[in-house]
Amino acid sequence: MNLIYSVLIAIPNETHHWLLPETAEIIYGGLASSIVFAGLYKFGWPMAVKAMAARTARIQRDLDAAADARAKSETDALSIRTALGDIESERQKILLEADTQAAAIITDGRVRLVKEVAELEAKAVADLAAARGRSGEELRGEISRLSSAATTAAVSATLNDRAQQDLIEGFITSVGASR
Amino acid sequence: MSDQRIEAYSRALFEVAHAENNLSVVEDELFRMARAIESNEELRSTLTDSSIPAQRRQQVVEELLGGKASNTTVQLVSLIIGAGRGRDLPAIVDRLVQRASSEQQREVAEVRSAVALSDDQKKRLTEALSKSTGRKLNLKVIVDTSVLGGLVATVGDEVIDDTVRTRLEQLKTRI
């Protein structure tokens, strides 16, 4: 209470109130402040309004761009999802075809292998038979050759001059008697 | 060699032998020489080798036939070899033999034997073959040891084969 009182009561030794200004100061200060506020209102406010409007427009543009990007992303995502679906179906189709072809190849291969094995077996049997026959033929040929050589040698050894003359005379006689 | 050239050479040989009045002997000797060239590869290659000088080849002929054949035969063979026609000598001689046989209205009978035939055997063989074929024959005997024994006679297209070689071949075939 004493404090409030002491504030409100001017100090007798002081020229000015320790808290309240002079009236003139209040007037001049008020005028100056009014001028400053008027200037700010006159020149600063439009700029601030303009800056705010520009900022709003920029934000709006960013929002629009973000919306567009989002829409585009959604479209792209849809396309990708569609493509993924297509890829998946294509993959399934390719896998199915591959499975079918692999099954066909395996079947064909098995058939071909069975056939080839059968052919190889038949050829082997035929080769064996041929080799057996060839060996027999070669043996017979060798026997024939040796027999022939032996016969020729034996006959040549017996063909003395007398035998030669007998053969010649026999030829002359047989030819002369042939007609 | 063309047929015309062979014909020309055979005619020339024939005329020379005929002019020398030695046709029968020359023809026979040439025939044997031709068969020898046919059957002997070494002799054939020597007499037909153009890289050997003609003089040397003629010398070979003279050394080969000298004393064994008439002078006319040696000269005629030497002439053909010297002219570089050694390869055609058998064909030329065959044509000559045909010509000589035709002159006598005879056909050539080529007989191969492992051993030489006596004159009596040749005479009887000629008669037998003439009787068998019904043709007059000019007998040419070739000693060919490859027949081993017996005779094979060729008269035109007709072949009478009674050689040991053929019998052995038949035996071999049967075996």
mmCIF file of C-alpha atoms in Angstrom:
data_model
loop_
_atom_site.group_PDB
_atom_site.id
_atom_site.type_symbol
_atom_site.label_atom_id
_atom_site.label_comp_id
_atom_site.label_asym_id
_atom_site.label_seq_id
_atom_site.Cartn_x
_atom_site.Cartn_y
_atom_site.Cartn_z
ATOM 1 C CA MET A 1 0.000 0.000 0.000
ATOM 2 C CA ASN A 2 2.827 2.252 0.832
ATOM 3 C CA LEU A 3 4.429 1.363 -2.408
ATOM 4 C CA ILE A 4 1.369 2.356 -4.497
ATOM 5 C CA TYR A 5 1.048 5.506 -2.644
ATOM 6 C CA SER A 6 4.643 6.364 -3.092
ATOM 7 C CA VAL A 7 4.253 5.818 -6.853
ATOM 8 C CA LEU A 8 1.302 8.050 -7.209
ATOM 9 C CA ILE A 9 2.738 10.789 -5.108
ATOM 10 C CA ALA A 10 5.229 12.962 -6.880
ATOM 11 C CA ILE A 11 8.522 13.321 -5.347
ATOM 12 C CA PRO A 12 8.758 16.967 -4.349
ATOM 13 C CA ASN A 13 12.439 17.207 -5.160
ATOM 14 C CA GLU A 14 12.098 15.840 -8.661
ATOM 15 C CA THR A 15 11.237 18.089 -11.801
ATOM 16 C CA HIS A 16 9.448 15.285 -13.604
ATOM 17 C CA HIS A 17 7.291 12.505 -12.439
ATOM 18 C CA TRP A 18 9.384 9.409 -12.137
ATOM 19 C CA LEU A 19 6.797 7.475 -14.189
ATOM 20 C CA LEU A 20 4.512 9.714 -16.216
ATOM 21 C CA PRO A 21 5.974 11.868 -19.024
ATOM 22 C CA GLU A 22 5.438 15.469 -19.666
ATOM 23 C CA THR A 23 2.236 16.412 -21.445
ATOM 24 C CA ALA A 24 4.142 17.860 -24.333
ATOM 25 C CA GLU A 25 6.130 14.700 -24.653
ATOM 26 C CA ILE A 26 2.949 12.753 -24.681
ATOM 27 C CA ILE A 27 1.557 14.973 -27.404
ATOM 28 C CA TYR A 28 4.668 14.970 -29.495
ATOM 29 C CA GLY A 29 5.306 11.309 -28.925
ATOM 30 C CA GLY A 30 1.726 10.495 -29.775
ATOM 31 C CA LEU A 31 1.907 12.519 -32.973
ATOM 32 C CA ALA A 32 5.207 10.968 -33.973
ATOM 33 C CA SER A 33 3.862 7.530 -33.273
ATOM 34 C CA SER A 34 0.749 8.269 -35.308
ATOM 35 C CA ILE A 35 2.879 9.445 -38.204
ATOM 36 C CA VAL A 36 5.031 6.337 -37.971
ATOM 37 C CA PHE A 37 1.976 4.059 -37.757
ATOM 38 C CA ALA A 38 0.332 5.921 -40.631
ATOM 39 C CA GLY A 39 3.466 5.547 -42.734
ATOM 40 C CA LEU A 40 3.649 1.878 -41.876
ATOM 41 C CA TYR A 41 -0.010 1.501 -42.757
ATOM 42 C CA LYS A 42 0.414 3.479 -45.928
ATOM 43 C CA PHE A 43 3.561 1.813 -47.243
ATOM 44 C CA GLY A 44 4.274 -1.325 -45.245
ATOM 45 C CA TRP A 45 0.801 -2.838 -45.082
ATOM 46 C CA PRO A 46 0.301 -3.181 -48.873
ATOM 47 C CA MET A 47 3.711 -4.763 -49.160
ATOM 48 C CA ALA A 48 2.919 -7.142 -46.361
ATOM 49 C CA VAL A 49 -0.458 -7.932 -47.898
ATOM 50 C CA LYS A 50 1.201 -8.453 -51.262
ATOM 51 C CA ALA A 51 3.909 -10.656 -49.759
ATOM 52 C CA MET A 52 1.299 -12.682 -47.941
ATOM 53 C CA ALA A 53 -0.758 -12.994 -51.148
ATOM 54 C CA ALA A 54 2.324 -14.078 -53.075
ATOM 55 C CA ARG A 55 3.188 -16.573 -50.360
ATOM 56 C CA THR A 56 -0.383 -17.876 -50.416
ATOM 57 C CA ALA A 57 -0.256 -18.181 -54.208
ATOM 58 C CA ARG A 58 3.111 -19.987 -53.999
ATOM 59 C CA ILE A 59 1.798 -22.337 -51.374
ATOM 60 C CA GLN A 60 -1.296 -22.891 -53.508
ATOM 61 C CA ARG A 61 0.887 -23.649 -56.504
ATOM 62 C CA ASP A 62 2.925 -26.038 -54.447
ATOM 63 C CA LEU A 63 -0.256 -27.654 -53.227
ATOM 64 C CA ASP A 64 -1.562 -27.892 -56.789
ATOM 65 C CA ALA A 65 1.749 -29.328 -57.982
ATOM 66 C CA ALA A 66 1.713 -31.783 -55.102
ATOM 67 C CA ALA A 67 -1.861 -32.720 -56.011
ATOM 68 C CA ASP A 68 -0.864 -33.162 -59.635
ATOM 69 C CA ALA A 69 2.160 -35.179 -58.629
ATOM 70 C CA ARG A 70 0.026 -37.283 -56.411
ATOM 71 C CA ALA A 71 -2.527 -37.804 -59.163
ATOM 72 C CA LYS A 72 0.275 -38.677 -61.552
ATOM 73 C CA SER A 73 1.819 -40.978 -58.997
ATOM 74 C CA GLU A 74 -1.509 -42.663 -58.503
ATOM 75 C CA THR A 75 -1.838 -43.036 -62.287
ATOM 76 C CA ASP A 76 1.669 -44.382 -62.497
ATOM 77 C CA ALA A 77 1.008 -46.673 -59.588
ATOM 78 C CA LEU A 78 -2.112 -47.876 -61.349
ATOM 79 C CA SER A 79 -0.158 -48.431 -64.533
ATOM 80 C CA ILE A 80 2.563 -50.224 -62.645
ATOM 81 C CA ARG A 81 -0.009 -52.336 -60.861
ATOM 82 C CA THR A 82 -1.614 -53.102 -64.203
ATOM 83 C CA ALA A 83 1.781 -53.836 -65.712
ATOM 84 C CA LEU A 84 2.655 -55.983 -62.758
ATOM 85 C CA GLY A 85 -0.567 -57.821 -63.277
ATOM 86 C CA ASP A 86 0.251 -58.256 -66.956
ATOM 87 C CA ILE A 87 3.771 -59.349 -66.125
ATOM 88 C CA GLU A 88 2.480 -61.799 -63.635
ATOM 89 C CA SER A 89 0.004 -63.227 -66.105
ATOM 90 C CA GLU A 90 2.701 -63.290 -68.792
ATOM 91 C CA ARG A 91 5.056 -64.987 -66.377
ATOM 92 C CA GLN A 92 2.407 -67.532 -65.566
ATOM 93 C CA LYS A 93 1.775 -68.039 -69.253
ATOM 94 C CA ILE A 94 5.488 -68.392 -70.057
ATOM 95 C CA LEU A 95 5.986 -70.761 -67.159
ATOM 96 C CA LEU A 96 3.034 -72.784 -68.321
ATOM 97 C CA GLU A 97 4.344 -72.900 -71.866
ATOM 98 C CA ALA A 98 7.829 -73.750 -70.613
ATOM 99 C CA ASP A 99 6.390 -76.527 -68.492
ATOM 100 C CA THR A 100 4.418 -77.814 -71.462
ATOM 101 C CA GLN A 101 7.426 -77.653 -73.767
ATOM 102 C CA ALA A 102 9.688 -79.231 -71.180
ATOM 103 C CA ALA A 103 7.198 -82.035 -70.725
ATOM 104 C CA ALA A 104 6.972 -82.480 -74.510
ATOM 105 C CA ILE A 105 10.770 -82.428 -74.861
ATOM 106 C CA ILE A 106 11.158 -84.931 -72.079
ATOM 107 C CA THR A 107 8.549 -87.156 -73.654
ATOM 108 C CA ASP A 108 10.086 -86.820 -77.131
ATOM 109 C CA GLY A 109 13.574 -87.286 -75.743
ATOM 110 C CA ARG A 110 12.510 -90.376 -73.889
ATOM 111 C CA VAL A 111 10.867 -91.779 -77.013
ATOM 112 C CA ARG A 112 13.888 -90.871 -79.129
ATOM 113 C CA LEU A 113 16.317 -92.340 -76.626
ATOM 114 C CA VAL A 114 14.331 -95.536 -76.466
ATOM 115 C CA LYS A 115 14.302 -95.648 -80.265
ATOM 116 C CA GLU A 116 18.015 -94.869 -80.518
ATOM 117 C CA VAL A 117 18.866 -97.471 -77.924
ATOM 118 C CA ALA A 118 16.799 -99.974 -79.868
ATOM 119 C CA GLU A 119 18.538 -98.980 -83.098
ATOM 120 C CA LEU A 120 21.947 -99.159 -81.456
ATOM 121 C CA GLU A 121 21.129 -102.570 -80.112
ATOM 122 C CA ALA A 122 19.944 -103.702 -83.519
ATOM 123 C CA LYS A 123 23.054 -102.244 -85.159
ATOM 124 C CA ALA A 124 25.301 -103.852 -82.583
ATOM 125 C CA VAL A 125 23.614 -107.184 -83.168
ATOM 126 C CA ALA A 126 23.919 -106.708 -86.944
ATOM 127 C CA ASP A 127 27.580 -105.644 -86.605
ATOM 128 C CA LEU A 128 28.289 -108.667 -84.478
ATOM 129 C CA ALA A 129 26.613 -110.913 -87.008
ATOM 130 C CA ALA A 130 28.475 -109.192 -89.853
ATOM 131 C CA ALA A 131 31.779 -109.427 -87.998
ATOM 132 C CA ARG A 132 31.102 -113.073 -87.323
ATOM 133 C CA GLY A 133 30.246 -113.603 -90.988
ATOM 134 C CA ARG A 134 33.244 -111.550 -92.081
ATOM 135 C CA SER A 135 35.558 -113.536 -89.891
ATOM 136 C CA GLY A 136 34.120 -116.679 -91.395
ATOM 137 C CA GLU A 137 34.493 -115.246 -94.885
ATOM 138 C CA GLU A 138 38.045 -114.137 -94.191
ATOM 139 C CA LEU A 139 38.863 -117.533 -92.811
ATOM 140 C CA ARG A 140 37.316 -119.243 -95.813
ATOM 141 C CA GLY A 141 39.156 -116.820 -98.122
ATOM 142 C CA GLU A 142 42.441 -117.508 -96.389
ATOM 143 C CA ILE A 143 41.867 -121.251 -96.545
ATOM 144 C CA SER A 144 40.960 -120.895 -100.215
ATOM 145 C CA ARG A 145 44.025 -118.777 -100.913
ATOM 146 C CA LEU A 146 46.341 -121.155 -99.107
ATOM 147 C CA SER A 147 44.716 -124.161 -100.770
ATOM 148 C CA SER A 148 45.048 -122.489 -104.147
ATOM 149 C CA ALA A 149 48.676 -121.596 -103.538
ATOM 150 C CA ALA A 150 49.397 -125.089 -102.305
ATOM 151 C CA THR A 151 47.609 -126.635 -105.278
ATOM 152 C CA THR A 152 49.423 -124.344 -107.728
ATOM 153 C CA ALA A 153 52.759 -125.170 -106.144
ATOM 154 C CA ALA A 154 51.994 -128.897 -106.164
ATOM 155 C CA VAL A 155 50.762 -128.845 -109.767
ATOM 156 C CA SER A 156 53.706 -126.721 -110.930
ATOM 157 C CA ALA A 157 56.093 -129.153 -109.302
ATOM 158 C CA THR A 158 54.546 -132.065 -111.186
ATOM 159 C CA LEU A 159 54.570 -130.258 -114.544
ATOM 160 C CA ASN A 160 57.769 -131.665 -115.944
ATOM 161 C CA ASP A 161 58.610 -131.654 -119.627
ATOM 162 C CA ARG A 162 56.795 -134.933 -120.196
ATOM 163 C CA ALA A 163 53.653 -133.616 -118.578
ATOM 164 C CA GLN A 164 53.862 -130.403 -120.619
ATOM 165 C CA GLN A 165 54.157 -132.378 -123.843
ATOM 166 C CA ASP A 166 51.244 -134.605 -122.822
ATOM 167 C CA LEU A 167 49.099 -131.543 -122.189
ATOM 168 C CA ILE A 168 50.020 -130.038 -125.583
ATOM 169 C CA GLU A 169 49.341 -133.296 -127.375
ATOM 170 C CA GLY A 170 46.092 -133.688 -125.494
ATOM 171 C CA PHE A 171 45.032 -130.192 -126.558
ATOM 172 C CA ILE A 172 45.889 -130.850 -130.218
ATOM 173 C CA THR A 173 44.022 -134.128 -130.167
ATOM 174 C CA SER A 174 40.943 -132.750 -128.447
ATOM 175 C CA VAL A 175 40.772 -129.666 -130.688
ATOM 176 C CA GLY A 176 41.269 -131.760 -133.804
ATOM 177 C CA ALA A 177 38.515 -134.117 -132.715
ATOM 178 C CA SER A 178 36.114 -131.383 -131.758
ATOM 179 C CA ARG A 179 34.595 -130.998 -135.227
ATOM 180 C CA MET B 1 48.677 -92.894 -131.699
ATOM 181 C CA SER B 2 45.918 -92.574 -134.245
ATOM 182 C CA ASP B 3 44.639 -95.534 -136.218
ATOM 183 C CA GLN B 4 45.868 -93.902 -139.401
ATOM 184 C CA ARG B 5 49.403 -93.681 -138.100
ATOM 185 C CA ILE B 6 49.359 -97.268 -136.839
ATOM 186 C CA GLU B 7 48.040 -98.322 -140.217
ATOM 187 C CA ALA B 8 50.764 -96.367 -142.000
ATOM 188 C CA TYR B 9 53.538 -97.870 -139.899
ATOM 189 C CA SER B 10 52.168 -101.409 -140.290
ATOM 190 C CA ARG B 11 51.907 -100.919 -144.065
ATOM 191 C CA ALA B 12 55.496 -99.662 -144.183
ATOM 192 C CA LEU B 13 56.746 -102.645 -142.163
ATOM 193 C CA PHE B 14 54.741 -104.989 -144.340
ATOM 194 C CA GLU B 15 56.155 -103.504 -147.539
ATOM 195 C CA VAL B 16 59.733 -103.666 -146.245
ATOM 196 C CA ALA B 17 59.385 -107.300 -145.113
ATOM 197 C CA HIS B 18 57.645 -108.153 -148.368
ATOM 198 C CA ALA B 19 60.369 -106.452 -150.383
ATOM 199 C CA GLU B 20 63.008 -108.352 -148.438
ATOM 200 C CA ASN B 21 61.084 -111.498 -149.311
ATOM 201 C CA ASN B 22 61.152 -112.368 -145.643
ATOM 202 C CA LEU B 23 57.585 -111.606 -144.583
ATOM 203 C CA SER B 24 56.783 -114.839 -142.810
ATOM 204 C CA VAL B 25 59.879 -114.809 -140.612
ATOM 205 C CA VAL B 26 59.789 -111.061 -139.923
ATOM 206 C CA GLU B 27 56.119 -111.180 -139.096
ATOM 207 C CA ASP B 28 56.663 -114.022 -136.647
ATOM 208 C CA GLU B 29 59.653 -112.354 -134.986
ATOM 209 C CA LEU B 30 57.857 -109.012 -134.728
ATOM 210 C CA PHE B 31 54.859 -110.749 -133.214
ATOM 211 C CA ARG B 32 56.985 -112.355 -130.514
ATOM 212 C CA MET B 33 58.781 -109.076 -129.879
ATOM 213 C CA ALA B 34 55.462 -107.272 -129.502
ATOM 214 C CA ARG B 35 54.210 -109.848 -127.009
ATOM 215 C CA ALA B 36 57.473 -109.573 -125.094
ATOM 216 C CA ILE B 37 57.048 -105.794 -124.856
ATOM 217 C CA GLU B 38 53.458 -106.245 -123.706
ATOM 218 C CA SER B 39 54.305 -108.697 -120.978
ATOM 219 C CA ASN B 40 57.558 -107.191 -119.746
ATOM 220 C CA GLU B 41 56.996 -103.944 -117.881
ATOM 221 C CA GLU B 42 60.687 -103.143 -117.528
ATOM 222 C CA LEU B 43 61.353 -103.650 -121.236
ATOM 223 C CA ARG B 44 58.286 -101.619 -122.156
ATOM 224 C CA SER B 45 59.229 -98.707 -119.924
ATOM 225 C CA THR B 46 62.802 -98.729 -121.213
ATOM 226 C CA LEU B 47 61.818 -98.728 -124.871
ATOM 227 C CA THR B 48 59.116 -96.094 -124.432
ATOM 228 C CA ASP B 49 60.954 -93.772 -122.058
ATOM 229 C CA SER B 50 61.412 -90.522 -123.958
ATOM 230 C CA SER B 51 64.034 -89.353 -121.463
ATOM 231 C CA ILE B 52 66.366 -92.092 -122.750
ATOM 232 C CA PRO B 53 68.049 -91.019 -126.001
ATOM 233 C CA ALA B 54 66.647 -92.740 -129.104
ATOM 234 C CA GLN B 55 70.109 -94.030 -129.967
ATOM 235 C CA ARG B 56 70.375 -95.761 -126.596
ATOM 236 C CA ARG B 57 66.926 -97.339 -126.977
ATOM 237 C CA GLN B 58 67.832 -98.586 -130.426
ATOM 238 C CA GLN B 59 71.020 -100.006 -128.967
ATOM 239 C CA VAL B 60 68.920 -101.909 -126.395
ATOM 240 C CA VAL B 61 66.828 -103.377 -129.231
ATOM 241 C CA GLU B 62 69.906 -104.446 -131.156
ATOM 242 C CA GLU B 63 71.445 -106.020 -128.056
ATOM 243 C CA LEU B 64 68.166 -107.786 -127.287
ATOM 244 C CA LEU B 65 67.470 -109.160 -130.758
ATOM 245 C CA GLY B 66 70.980 -109.379 -132.174
ATOM 246 C CA GLY B 67 71.672 -112.937 -133.232
ATOM 247 C CA LYS B 68 68.162 -114.045 -132.269
ATOM 248 C CA ALA B 69 66.183 -112.366 -135.030
ATOM 249 C CA SER B 70 66.667 -111.540 -138.675
ATOM 250 C CA ASN B 71 68.436 -108.335 -139.601
ATOM 251 C CA THR B 72 65.238 -106.981 -141.152
ATOM 252 C CA THR B 73 63.325 -107.488 -137.908
ATOM 253 C CA VAL B 74 66.017 -105.791 -135.863
ATOM 254 C CA GLN B 75 66.094 -102.838 -138.247
ATOM 255 C CA LEU B 76 62.310 -102.461 -138.283
ATOM 256 C CA VAL B 77 61.965 -102.617 -134.497
ATOM 257 C CA SER B 78 64.862 -100.203 -134.178
ATOM 258 C CA LEU B 79 63.142 -97.862 -136.626
ATOM 259 C CA ILE B 80 59.904 -97.816 -134.619
ATOM 260 C CA ILE B 81 61.658 -97.427 -131.276
ATOM 261 C CA GLY B 82 63.854 -94.669 -132.686
ATOM 262 C CA ALA B 83 60.748 -92.852 -133.963
ATOM 263 C CA GLY B 84 59.407 -92.846 -130.385
ATOM 264 C CA ARG B 85 56.556 -95.248 -131.256
ATOM 265 C CA GLY B 86 57.628 -98.052 -128.925
ATOM 266 C CA ARG B 87 54.369 -97.864 -127.010
ATOM 267 C CA ASP B 88 52.476 -98.567 -130.226
ATOM 268 C CA LEU B 89 54.703 -101.367 -131.435
ATOM 269 C CA PRO B 90 52.274 -104.148 -130.349
ATOM 270 C CA ALA B 91 49.371 -102.458 -132.161
ATOM 271 C CA ILE B 92 51.478 -101.856 -135.280
ATOM 272 C CA VAL B 93 52.675 -105.462 -135.308
ATOM 273 C CA ASP B 94 49.171 -106.822 -134.738
ATOM 274 C CA ARG B 95 47.998 -104.811 -137.737
ATOM 275 C CA LEU B 96 50.950 -106.121 -139.745
ATOM 276 C CA VAL B 97 50.112 -109.714 -138.796
ATOM 277 C CA GLN B 98 46.497 -109.176 -139.758
ATOM 278 C CA ARG B 99 47.574 -107.696 -143.077
ATOM 279 C CA ALA B 100 49.964 -110.571 -143.763
ATOM 280 C CA SER B 101 47.287 -113.104 -142.838
ATOM 281 C CA SER B 102 44.749 -111.358 -145.036
ATOM 282 C CA GLU B 103 47.211 -111.509 -147.901
ATOM 283 C CA GLN B 104 47.194 -115.268 -147.497
ATOM 284 C CA GLN B 105 43.455 -115.233 -146.791
ATOM 285 C CA ARG B 106 44.160 -116.559 -143.330
ATOM 286 C CA GLU B 107 43.095 -115.577 -139.838
ATOM 287 C CA VAL B 108 45.497 -115.127 -136.931
ATOM 288 C CA ALA B 109 45.432 -117.859 -134.319
ATOM 289 C CA GLU B 110 47.241 -116.770 -131.187
ATOM 290 C CA VAL B 111 48.361 -119.676 -129.038
ATOM 291 C CA ARG B 112 49.915 -119.335 -125.607
ATOM 292 C CA SER B 113 51.959 -122.154 -124.189
ATOM 293 C CA ALA B 114 54.154 -122.569 -121.134
ATOM 294 C CA VAL B 115 56.829 -124.238 -123.274
ATOM 295 C CA ALA B 116 57.909 -123.793 -126.875
ATOM 296 C CA LEU B 117 56.173 -125.930 -129.481
ATOM 297 C CA SER B 118 58.062 -127.984 -132.006
ATOM 298 C CA ASP B 119 57.502 -127.360 -135.713
ATOM 299 C CA ASP B 120 55.597 -130.632 -135.922
ATOM 300 C CA GLN B 121 53.358 -129.618 -133.034
ATOM 301 C CA LYS B 122 52.746 -126.211 -134.627
ATOM 302 C CA LYS B 123 51.798 -127.880 -137.912
ATOM 303 C CA ARG B 124 49.431 -130.332 -136.268
ATOM 304 C CA LEU B 125 47.996 -127.638 -134.030
ATOM 305 C CA THR B 126 47.352 -125.404 -137.051
ATOM 306 C CA GLU B 127 45.582 -128.259 -138.807
ATOM 307 C CA ALA B 128 43.555 -129.092 -135.707
ATOM 308 C CA LEU B 129 42.513 -125.496 -135.125
ATOM 309 C CA SER B 130 41.710 -125.010 -138.835
ATOM 310 C CA LYS B 131 39.576 -128.132 -138.708
ATOM 311 C CA SER B 132 37.915 -126.991 -135.507
ATOM 312 C CA THR B 133 37.181 -123.424 -136.633
ATOM 313 C CA GLY B 134 36.737 -124.105 -140.333
ATOM 314 C CA ARG B 135 39.146 -121.336 -141.218
ATOM 315 C CA LYS B 136 42.621 -121.070 -142.679
ATOM 316 C CA LEU B 137 44.913 -119.955 -139.898
ATOM 317 C CA ASN B 138 48.174 -118.151 -139.401
ATOM 318 C CA LEU B 139 49.463 -119.637 -136.146
ATOM 319 C CA LYS B 140 51.327 -117.411 -133.705
ATOM 320 C CA VAL B 141 52.749 -119.135 -130.663
ATOM 321 C CA ILE B 142 53.649 -117.148 -127.572
ATOM 322 C CA VAL B 143 55.633 -118.752 -124.785
ATOM 323 C CA ASP B 144 53.868 -117.605 -121.643
ATOM 324 C CA THR B 145 54.889 -119.349 -118.433
ATOM 325 C CA SER B 146 51.913 -117.882 -116.590
ATOM 326 C CA VAL B 147 49.648 -120.470 -118.215
ATOM 327 C CA LEU B 148 51.671 -123.101 -116.269
ATOM 328 C CA GLY B 149 50.815 -125.880 -118.714
ATOM 329 C CA GLY B 150 48.558 -126.753 -121.659
ATOM 330 C CA LEU B 151 47.502 -124.320 -124.356
ATOM 331 C CA VAL B 152 45.054 -121.480 -124.904
ATOM 332 C CA ALA B 153 44.190 -120.597 -128.494
ATOM 333 C CA THR B 154 42.436 -117.394 -129.586
ATOM 334 C CA VAL B 155 40.989 -117.223 -133.074
ATOM 335 C CA GLY B 156 39.059 -114.012 -133.570
ATOM 336 C CA ASP B 157 36.501 -113.947 -130.775
ATOM 337 C CA GLU B 158 36.762 -117.653 -130.113
ATOM 338 C CA VAL B 159 38.914 -118.823 -127.203
ATOM 339 C CA ILE B 160 39.828 -122.466 -126.608
ATOM 340 C CA ASP B 161 41.343 -122.652 -123.167
ATOM 341 C CA ASP B 162 42.802 -125.843 -121.774
ATOM 342 C CA THR B 163 45.530 -124.442 -119.587
ATOM 343 C CA VAL B 164 46.521 -125.575 -116.130
ATOM 344 C CA ARG B 165 46.162 -121.992 -114.957
ATOM 345 C CA THR B 166 42.495 -121.900 -115.966
ATOM 346 C CA ARG B 167 41.813 -125.265 -114.386
ATOM 347 C CA LEU B 168 43.414 -124.069 -111.178
ATOM 348 C CA GLU B 169 41.308 -120.896 -111.341
ATOM 349 C CA GLN B 170 38.180 -123.005 -111.724
ATOM 350 C CA LEU B 171 39.296 -125.171 -108.818
ATOM 351 C CA LYS B 172 39.961 -122.082 -106.748
ATOM 352 C CA THR B 173 36.501 -120.740 -107.560
ATOM 353 C CA ARG B 174 34.931 -124.032 -106.500
ATOM 354 C CA ILE B 175 36.940 -123.988 -103.264
#
